[in-house]
Structure formats: C-alpha cells, structure tokens
PDB file of C-alpha atoms in Angstrom:
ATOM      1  CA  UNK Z   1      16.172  54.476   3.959  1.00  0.00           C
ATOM      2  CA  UNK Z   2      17.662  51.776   1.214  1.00  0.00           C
ATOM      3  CA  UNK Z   3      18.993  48.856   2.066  1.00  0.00           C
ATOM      4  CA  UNK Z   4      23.000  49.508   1.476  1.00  0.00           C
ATOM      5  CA  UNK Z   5      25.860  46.399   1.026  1.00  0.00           C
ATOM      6  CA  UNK Z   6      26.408  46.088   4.594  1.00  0.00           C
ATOM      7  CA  UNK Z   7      22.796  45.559   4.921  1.00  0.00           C
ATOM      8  CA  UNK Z   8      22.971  42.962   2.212  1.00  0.00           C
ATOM      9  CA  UNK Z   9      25.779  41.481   3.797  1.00  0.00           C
ATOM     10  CA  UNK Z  10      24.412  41.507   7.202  1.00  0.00           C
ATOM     11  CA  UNK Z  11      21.771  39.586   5.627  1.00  0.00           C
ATOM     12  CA  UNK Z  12      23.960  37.100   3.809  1.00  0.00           C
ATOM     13  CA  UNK Z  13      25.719  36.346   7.215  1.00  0.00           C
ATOM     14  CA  UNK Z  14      22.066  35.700   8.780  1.00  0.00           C
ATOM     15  CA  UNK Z  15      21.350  32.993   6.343  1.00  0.00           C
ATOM     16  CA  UNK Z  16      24.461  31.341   6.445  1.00  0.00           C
ATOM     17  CA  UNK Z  17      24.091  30.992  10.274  1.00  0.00           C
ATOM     18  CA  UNK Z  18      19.960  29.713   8.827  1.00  0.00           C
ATOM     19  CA  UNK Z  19      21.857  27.433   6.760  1.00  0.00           C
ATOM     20  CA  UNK Z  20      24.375  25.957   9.338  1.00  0.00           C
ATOM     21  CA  UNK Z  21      21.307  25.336  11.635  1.00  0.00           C
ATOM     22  CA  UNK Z  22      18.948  24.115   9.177  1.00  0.00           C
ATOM     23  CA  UNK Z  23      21.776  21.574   7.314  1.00  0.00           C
ATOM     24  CA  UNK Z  24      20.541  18.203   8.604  1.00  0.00           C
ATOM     25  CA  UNK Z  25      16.898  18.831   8.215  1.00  0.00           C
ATOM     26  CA  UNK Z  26      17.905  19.939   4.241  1.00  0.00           C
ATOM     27  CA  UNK Z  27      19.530  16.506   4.157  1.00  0.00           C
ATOM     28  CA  UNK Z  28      16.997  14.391   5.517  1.00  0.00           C
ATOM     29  CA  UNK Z  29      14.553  15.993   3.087  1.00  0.00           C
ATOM     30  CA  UNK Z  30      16.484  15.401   0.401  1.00  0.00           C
ATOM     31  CA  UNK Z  31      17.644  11.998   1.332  1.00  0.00           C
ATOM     32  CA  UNK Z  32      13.493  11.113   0.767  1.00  0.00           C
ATOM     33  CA  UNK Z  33      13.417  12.328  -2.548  1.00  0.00           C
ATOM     34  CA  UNK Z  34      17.480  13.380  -3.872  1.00  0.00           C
ATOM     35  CA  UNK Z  35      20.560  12.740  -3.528  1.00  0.00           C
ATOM     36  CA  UNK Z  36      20.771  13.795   0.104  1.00  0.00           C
ATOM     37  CA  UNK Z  37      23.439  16.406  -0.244  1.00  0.00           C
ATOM     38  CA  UNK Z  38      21.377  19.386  -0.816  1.00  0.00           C
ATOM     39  CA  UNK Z  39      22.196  20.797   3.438  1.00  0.00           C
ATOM     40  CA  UNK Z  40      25.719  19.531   2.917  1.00  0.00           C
ATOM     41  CA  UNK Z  41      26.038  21.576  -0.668  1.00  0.00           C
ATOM     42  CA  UNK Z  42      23.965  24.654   1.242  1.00  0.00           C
ATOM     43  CA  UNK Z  43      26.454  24.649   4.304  1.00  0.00           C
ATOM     44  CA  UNK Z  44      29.556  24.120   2.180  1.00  0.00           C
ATOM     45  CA  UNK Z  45      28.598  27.085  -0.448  1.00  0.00           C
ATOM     46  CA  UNK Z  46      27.444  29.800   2.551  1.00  0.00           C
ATOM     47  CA  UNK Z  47      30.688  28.571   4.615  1.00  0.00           C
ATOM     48  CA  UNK Z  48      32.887  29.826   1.753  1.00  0.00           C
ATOM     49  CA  UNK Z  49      30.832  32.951   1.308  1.00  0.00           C
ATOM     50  CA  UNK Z  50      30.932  34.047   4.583  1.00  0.00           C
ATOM     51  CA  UNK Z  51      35.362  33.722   4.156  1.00  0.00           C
ATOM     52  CA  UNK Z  52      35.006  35.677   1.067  1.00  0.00           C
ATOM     53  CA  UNK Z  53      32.401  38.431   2.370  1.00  0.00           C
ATOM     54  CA  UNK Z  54      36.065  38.752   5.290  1.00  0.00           C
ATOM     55  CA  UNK Z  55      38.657  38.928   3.153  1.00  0.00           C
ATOM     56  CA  UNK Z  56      36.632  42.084   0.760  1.00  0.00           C
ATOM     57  CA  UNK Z  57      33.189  42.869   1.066  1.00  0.00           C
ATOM     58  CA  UNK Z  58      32.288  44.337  -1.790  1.00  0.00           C
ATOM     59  CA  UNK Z  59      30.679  48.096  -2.012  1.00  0.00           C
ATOM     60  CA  UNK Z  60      27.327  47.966  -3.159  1.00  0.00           C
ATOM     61  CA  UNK Z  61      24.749  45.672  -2.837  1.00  0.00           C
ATOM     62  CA  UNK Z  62      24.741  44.594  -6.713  1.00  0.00           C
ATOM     63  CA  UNK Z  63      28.291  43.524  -6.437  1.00  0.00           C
ATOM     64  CA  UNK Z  64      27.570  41.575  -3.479  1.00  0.00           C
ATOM     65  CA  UNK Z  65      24.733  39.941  -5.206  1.00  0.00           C
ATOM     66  CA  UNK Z  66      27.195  38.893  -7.487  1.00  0.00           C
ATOM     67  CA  UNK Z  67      30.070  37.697  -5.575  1.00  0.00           C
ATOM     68  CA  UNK Z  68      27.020  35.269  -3.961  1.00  0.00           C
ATOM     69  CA  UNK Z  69      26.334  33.943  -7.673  1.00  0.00           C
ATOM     70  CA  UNK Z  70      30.094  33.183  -8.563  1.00  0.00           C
ATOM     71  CA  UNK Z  71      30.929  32.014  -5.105  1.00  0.00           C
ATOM     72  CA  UNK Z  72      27.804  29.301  -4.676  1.00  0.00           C
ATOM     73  CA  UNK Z  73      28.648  28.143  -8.864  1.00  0.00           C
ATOM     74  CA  UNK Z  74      31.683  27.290  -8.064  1.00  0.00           C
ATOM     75  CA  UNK Z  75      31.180  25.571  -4.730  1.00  0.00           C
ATOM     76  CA  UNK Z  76      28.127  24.205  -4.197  1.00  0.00           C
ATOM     77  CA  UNK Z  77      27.295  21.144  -5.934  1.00  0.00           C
ATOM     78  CA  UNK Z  78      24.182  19.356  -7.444  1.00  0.00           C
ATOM     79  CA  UNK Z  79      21.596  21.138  -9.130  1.00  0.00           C
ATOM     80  CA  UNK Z  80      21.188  23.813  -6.429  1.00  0.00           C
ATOM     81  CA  UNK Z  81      24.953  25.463  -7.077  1.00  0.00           C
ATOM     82  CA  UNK Z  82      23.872  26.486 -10.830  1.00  0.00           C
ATOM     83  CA  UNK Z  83      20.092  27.458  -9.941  1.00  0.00           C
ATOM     84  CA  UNK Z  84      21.280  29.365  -7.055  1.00  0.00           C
ATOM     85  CA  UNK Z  85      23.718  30.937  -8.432  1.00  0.00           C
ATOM     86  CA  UNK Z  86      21.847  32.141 -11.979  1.00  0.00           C
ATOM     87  CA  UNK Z  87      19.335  33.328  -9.402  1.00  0.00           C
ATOM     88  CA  UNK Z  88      21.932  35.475  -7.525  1.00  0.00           C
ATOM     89  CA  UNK Z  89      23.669  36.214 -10.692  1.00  0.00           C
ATOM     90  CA  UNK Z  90      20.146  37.952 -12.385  1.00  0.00           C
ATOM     91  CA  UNK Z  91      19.586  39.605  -9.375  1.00  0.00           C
ATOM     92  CA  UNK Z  92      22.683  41.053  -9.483  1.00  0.00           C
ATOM     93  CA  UNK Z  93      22.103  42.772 -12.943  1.00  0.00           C
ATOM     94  CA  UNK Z  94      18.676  43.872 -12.151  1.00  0.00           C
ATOM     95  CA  UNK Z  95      20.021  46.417  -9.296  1.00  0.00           C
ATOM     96  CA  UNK Z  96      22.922  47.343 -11.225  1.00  0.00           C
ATOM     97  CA  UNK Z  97      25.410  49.987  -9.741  1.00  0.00           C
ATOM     98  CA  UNK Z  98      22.830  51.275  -6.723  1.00  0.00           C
ATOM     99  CA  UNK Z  99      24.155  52.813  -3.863  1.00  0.00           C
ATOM    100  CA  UNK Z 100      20.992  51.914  -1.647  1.00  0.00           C
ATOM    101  CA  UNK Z 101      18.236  49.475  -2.381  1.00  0.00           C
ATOM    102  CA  UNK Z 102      14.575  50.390  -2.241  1.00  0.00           C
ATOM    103  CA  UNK Z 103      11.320  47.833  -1.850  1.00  0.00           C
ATOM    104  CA  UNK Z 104      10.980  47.830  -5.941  1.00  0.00           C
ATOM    105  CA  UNK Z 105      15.010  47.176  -6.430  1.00  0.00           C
ATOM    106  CA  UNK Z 106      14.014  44.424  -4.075  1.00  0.00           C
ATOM    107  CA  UNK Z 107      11.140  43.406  -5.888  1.00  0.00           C
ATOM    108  CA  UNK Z 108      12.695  43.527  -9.215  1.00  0.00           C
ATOM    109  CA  UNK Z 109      15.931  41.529  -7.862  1.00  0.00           C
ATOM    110  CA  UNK Z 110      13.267  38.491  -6.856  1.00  0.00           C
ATOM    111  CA  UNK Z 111      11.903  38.459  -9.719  1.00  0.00           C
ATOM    112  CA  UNK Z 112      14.968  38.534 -12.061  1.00  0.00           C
ATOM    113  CA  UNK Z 113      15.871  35.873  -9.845  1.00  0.00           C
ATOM    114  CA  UNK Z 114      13.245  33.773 -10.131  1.00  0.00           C
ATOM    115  CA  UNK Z 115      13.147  34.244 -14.242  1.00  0.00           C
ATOM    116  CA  UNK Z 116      16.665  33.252 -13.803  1.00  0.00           C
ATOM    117  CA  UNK Z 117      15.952  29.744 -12.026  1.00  0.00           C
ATOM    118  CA  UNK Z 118      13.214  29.159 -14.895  1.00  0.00           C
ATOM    119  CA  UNK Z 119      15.427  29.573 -17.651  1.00  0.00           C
ATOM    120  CA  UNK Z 120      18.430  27.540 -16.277  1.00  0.00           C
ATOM    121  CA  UNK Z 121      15.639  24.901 -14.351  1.00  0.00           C
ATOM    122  CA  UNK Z 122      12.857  24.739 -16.721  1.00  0.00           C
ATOM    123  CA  UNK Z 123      10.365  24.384 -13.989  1.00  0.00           C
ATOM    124  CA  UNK Z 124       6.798  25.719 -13.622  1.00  0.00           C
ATOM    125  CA  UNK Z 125       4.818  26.292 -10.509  1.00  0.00           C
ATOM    126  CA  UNK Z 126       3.581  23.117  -9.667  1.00  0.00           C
ATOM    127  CA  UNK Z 127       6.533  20.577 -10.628  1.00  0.00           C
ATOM    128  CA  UNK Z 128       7.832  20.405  -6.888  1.00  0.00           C
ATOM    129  CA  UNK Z 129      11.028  22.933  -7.101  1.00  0.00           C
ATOM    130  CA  UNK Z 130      12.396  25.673  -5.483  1.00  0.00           C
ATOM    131  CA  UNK Z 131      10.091  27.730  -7.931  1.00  0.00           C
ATOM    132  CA  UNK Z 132       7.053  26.930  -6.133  1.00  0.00           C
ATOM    133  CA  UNK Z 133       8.294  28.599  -3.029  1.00  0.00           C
ATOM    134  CA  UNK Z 134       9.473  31.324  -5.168  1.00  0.00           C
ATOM    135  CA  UNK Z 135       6.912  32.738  -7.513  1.00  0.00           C
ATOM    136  CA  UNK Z 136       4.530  33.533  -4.873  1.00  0.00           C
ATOM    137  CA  UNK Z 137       7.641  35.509  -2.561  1.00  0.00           C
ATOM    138  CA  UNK Z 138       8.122  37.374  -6.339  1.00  0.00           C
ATOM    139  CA  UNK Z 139       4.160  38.558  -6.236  1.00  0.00           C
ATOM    140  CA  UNK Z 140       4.030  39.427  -2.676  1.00  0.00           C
ATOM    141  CA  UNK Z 141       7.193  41.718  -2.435  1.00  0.00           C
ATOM    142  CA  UNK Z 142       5.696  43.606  -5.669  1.00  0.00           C
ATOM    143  CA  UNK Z 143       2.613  44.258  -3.761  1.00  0.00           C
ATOM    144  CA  UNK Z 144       3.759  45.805  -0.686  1.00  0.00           C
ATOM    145  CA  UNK Z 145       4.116  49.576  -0.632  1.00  0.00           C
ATOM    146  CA  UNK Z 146       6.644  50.134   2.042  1.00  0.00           C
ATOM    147  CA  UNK Z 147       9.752  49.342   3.572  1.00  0.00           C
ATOM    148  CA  UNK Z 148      12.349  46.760   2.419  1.00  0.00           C
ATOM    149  CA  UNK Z 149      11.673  44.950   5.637  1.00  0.00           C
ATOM    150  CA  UNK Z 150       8.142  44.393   4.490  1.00  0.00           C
ATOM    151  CA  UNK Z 151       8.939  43.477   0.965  1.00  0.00           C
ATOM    152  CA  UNK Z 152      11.318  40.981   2.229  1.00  0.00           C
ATOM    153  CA  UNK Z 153       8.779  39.821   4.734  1.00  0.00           C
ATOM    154  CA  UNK Z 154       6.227  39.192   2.741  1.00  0.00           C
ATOM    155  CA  UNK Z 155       8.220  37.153   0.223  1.00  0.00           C
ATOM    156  CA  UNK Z 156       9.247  35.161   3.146  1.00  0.00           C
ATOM    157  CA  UNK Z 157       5.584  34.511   4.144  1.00  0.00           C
ATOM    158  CA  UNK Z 158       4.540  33.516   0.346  1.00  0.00           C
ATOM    159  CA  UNK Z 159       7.578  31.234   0.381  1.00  0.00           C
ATOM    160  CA  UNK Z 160       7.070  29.706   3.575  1.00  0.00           C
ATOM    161  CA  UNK Z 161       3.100  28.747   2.238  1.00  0.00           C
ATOM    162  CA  UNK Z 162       4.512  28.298  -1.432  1.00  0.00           C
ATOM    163  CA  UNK Z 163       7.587  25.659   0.050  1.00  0.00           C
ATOM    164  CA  UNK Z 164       4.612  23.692   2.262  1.00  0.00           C
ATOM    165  CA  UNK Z 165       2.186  23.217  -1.226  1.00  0.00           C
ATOM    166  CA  UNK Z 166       4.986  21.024  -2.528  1.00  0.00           C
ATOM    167  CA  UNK Z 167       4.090  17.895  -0.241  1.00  0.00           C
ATOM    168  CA  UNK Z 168       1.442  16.777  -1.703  1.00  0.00           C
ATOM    169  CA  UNK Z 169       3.046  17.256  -5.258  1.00  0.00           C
ATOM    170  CA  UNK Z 170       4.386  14.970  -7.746  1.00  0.00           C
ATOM    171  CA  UNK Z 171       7.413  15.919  -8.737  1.00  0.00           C
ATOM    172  CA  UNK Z 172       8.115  16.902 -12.279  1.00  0.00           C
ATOM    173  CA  UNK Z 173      11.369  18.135 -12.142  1.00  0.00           C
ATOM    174  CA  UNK Z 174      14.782  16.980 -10.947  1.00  0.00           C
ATOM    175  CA  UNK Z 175      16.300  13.865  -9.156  1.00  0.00           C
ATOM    176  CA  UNK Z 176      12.795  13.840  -7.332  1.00  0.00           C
ATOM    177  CA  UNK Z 177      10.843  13.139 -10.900  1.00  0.00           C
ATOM    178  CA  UNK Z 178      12.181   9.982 -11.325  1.00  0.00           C
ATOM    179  CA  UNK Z 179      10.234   8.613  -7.906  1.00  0.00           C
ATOM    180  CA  UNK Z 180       7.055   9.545  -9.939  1.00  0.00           C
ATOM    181  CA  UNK Z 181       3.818   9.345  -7.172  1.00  0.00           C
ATOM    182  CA  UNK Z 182       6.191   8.200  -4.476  1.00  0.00           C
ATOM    183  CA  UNK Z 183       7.813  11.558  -4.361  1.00  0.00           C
ATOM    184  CA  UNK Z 184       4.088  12.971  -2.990  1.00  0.00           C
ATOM    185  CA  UNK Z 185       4.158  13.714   0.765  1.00  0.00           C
ATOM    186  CA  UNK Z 186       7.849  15.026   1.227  1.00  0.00           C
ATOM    187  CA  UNK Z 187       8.691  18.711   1.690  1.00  0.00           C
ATOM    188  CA  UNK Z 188      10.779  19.804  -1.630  1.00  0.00           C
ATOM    189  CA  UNK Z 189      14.200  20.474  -0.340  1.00  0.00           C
ATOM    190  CA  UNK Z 190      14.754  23.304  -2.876  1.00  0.00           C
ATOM    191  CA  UNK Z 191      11.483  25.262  -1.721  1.00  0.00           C
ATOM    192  CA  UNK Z 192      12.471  24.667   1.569  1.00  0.00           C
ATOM    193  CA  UNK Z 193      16.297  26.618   1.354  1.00  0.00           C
ATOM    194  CA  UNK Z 194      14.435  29.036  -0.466  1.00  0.00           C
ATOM    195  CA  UNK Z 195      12.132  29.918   1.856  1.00  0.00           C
ATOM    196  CA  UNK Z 196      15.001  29.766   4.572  1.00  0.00           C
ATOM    197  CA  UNK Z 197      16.679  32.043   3.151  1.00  0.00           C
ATOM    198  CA  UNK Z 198      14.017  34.928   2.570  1.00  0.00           C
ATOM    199  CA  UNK Z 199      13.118  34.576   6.126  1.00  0.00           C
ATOM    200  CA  UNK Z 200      16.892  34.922   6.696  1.00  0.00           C
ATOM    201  CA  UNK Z 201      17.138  37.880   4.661  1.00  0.00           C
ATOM    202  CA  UNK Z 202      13.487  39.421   6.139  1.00  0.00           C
ATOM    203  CA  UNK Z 203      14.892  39.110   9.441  1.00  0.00           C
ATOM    204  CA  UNK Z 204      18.013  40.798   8.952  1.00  0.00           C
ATOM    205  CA  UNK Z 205      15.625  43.432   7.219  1.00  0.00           C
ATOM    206  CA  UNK Z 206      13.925  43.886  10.228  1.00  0.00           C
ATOM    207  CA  UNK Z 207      17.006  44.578  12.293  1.00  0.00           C
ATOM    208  CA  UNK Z 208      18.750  46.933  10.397  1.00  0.00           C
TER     209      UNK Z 208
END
C-alpha cells in the first residue's frame, strides 16, 4: 500500500506538532551560532500550514508537497524559508501527479530534495548545514527494500547520526561561518529540524 495525500498530510500535521514542541530548543541552538530565530521561523511557517492543509487539502501527495514549498517561502523567514521550501518544491516535481506513493517515490522525493537545498544553499557534506543531516537520510531510504515506513525510518535514523556529526564541525556555510572555530561544539540548527522532521514524517509512516 502507497502512501496517499492524507497520509502525507497526516504526516505534515505530526511535524508541525514536532515543531511546536521542539521550538525553543531550535532557538537556543541557533542563538549559539545564528540569528536565533530558526524555532520561531519553524513554528511560524508549520502554524500557517497546518490553517492552509483546513481550509483545502489538496488531492495527491505531489500537490501537497507543493503547497508545503509555497506556504514555508512565503512565511518562514531566514535562510531556512527558501532552503525549505526549494526542498519541498523539488520534491514536489519528482512525484508528479501520483495517486499513491511507493518507498522509491519516497526515495526519489529526498533526494530531489536534497539536490534542491544544494543548488539554492551551495553546501557540501561537511560545512555544518542541514545537508549533513540530509545526504545520509537520501542514501538510506534508497537502500531499503520495503515499506514507506521503513524508507522513511531509515532516513530518519541517517539524519538523526548525520544532524549529531555537525558538533564538532566548523562551519562553512551560513550565519554560523562567520564564528569560524568558535562555531565547533554546537548542534547545527538546520540538521537538527531536518532530522525532526523525518522522524516526524517516519512516525506518522508507522501509524498509518
């Protein structure tokens, strides 16, 4: 069984409710090395979502995908309203018209995704961004052979490990770049949301 657009908008209303709980640890890791709005900009971009996903959800997953990407551009600020939303945006175009999802839609939405934060960040694995939590959920999902559930699962795992190897990183990219060594030791708030939200969305996997 695929995953449908109520699934995907189950899942969307699972990580707002991640996002709402998680807001003031986003802030007080990006207060170390940001601008410390990045769980403000989070809460405030999944809090209008979650009015638009009531007043029409939208009737298949792909056009859900893309009502994220327009509604977090235009609402959530900093760099993370742009990356998130390109990210939402590709994936949106990679699963096309669907009806149903299956674990390689999945894994080709993550990936389009993550070659969508690339080209609008210009970050590499390694320069202390959301793309370090990311790449390794892209290489996981493609290498399970099963269930959506366990794609999204697995991504959520690699991003969980892939969002915890930024500590000890300098950070390359971003507001957090121009700290230089001082930015080594602090979670990166971007991998961190990231890997929020795939658990979110694994979760929600697992209950439907």
């Amino acid at each position: 069984m695929g995953c449908t657009a109520a699934d995907v908008v189950a899942a969307l209303r699972a990580a707002a409710a991640v996002v709402q709980e998680h807001r003031d640890e986003l802030v007080r890791l990006d207060q170390a090395i940001g601008d410390a709005d990045h769980g403000e900009n989070m809460k405030r971009g999944f809090t209008a979502l979650l009015s638009r996903l009531d007043a029409e959800p939208p009737g298949t997953p792909g056009k859900v995908l893309k009502l994220v990407a327009t509604t977090l551009i235009s609402t959530v600020g900093g760099a993370a309203g742009p990356l998130y939303g390109t990210a939402f945006l590709r994936a949106s175009a990679a699963v096309g018209d669907a009806a149903e999802l299956e674990p390689a839609a999945v894994a080709r939405a993550l990936q389009a995704a993550l070659d969508g934060v690339v080209a609008r960040g210009k970050a590499a694995v390694g320069d202390k961004t959301m793309v370090d939590a990311l790449t390794p959920a892209v290489a996981a999902a493609e290498g399970v052979d099963g269930s959506v559930a366990a794609a999204l699962s697995a991504a959520a795992d690699a991003a969980e490990e892939g969002a915890a190897s930024t500590v000890p990183m300098v950070a390359r990219k971003g507001r957090a770049s121009y700290l230089g060594e001082r930015s080594a030791g602090h979670l990166d708030p971007g991998a961190r949301s990231t890997a929020l939200l795939l658990r979110a969305f694994a979760d929600a996997a697992a209950r439907a």
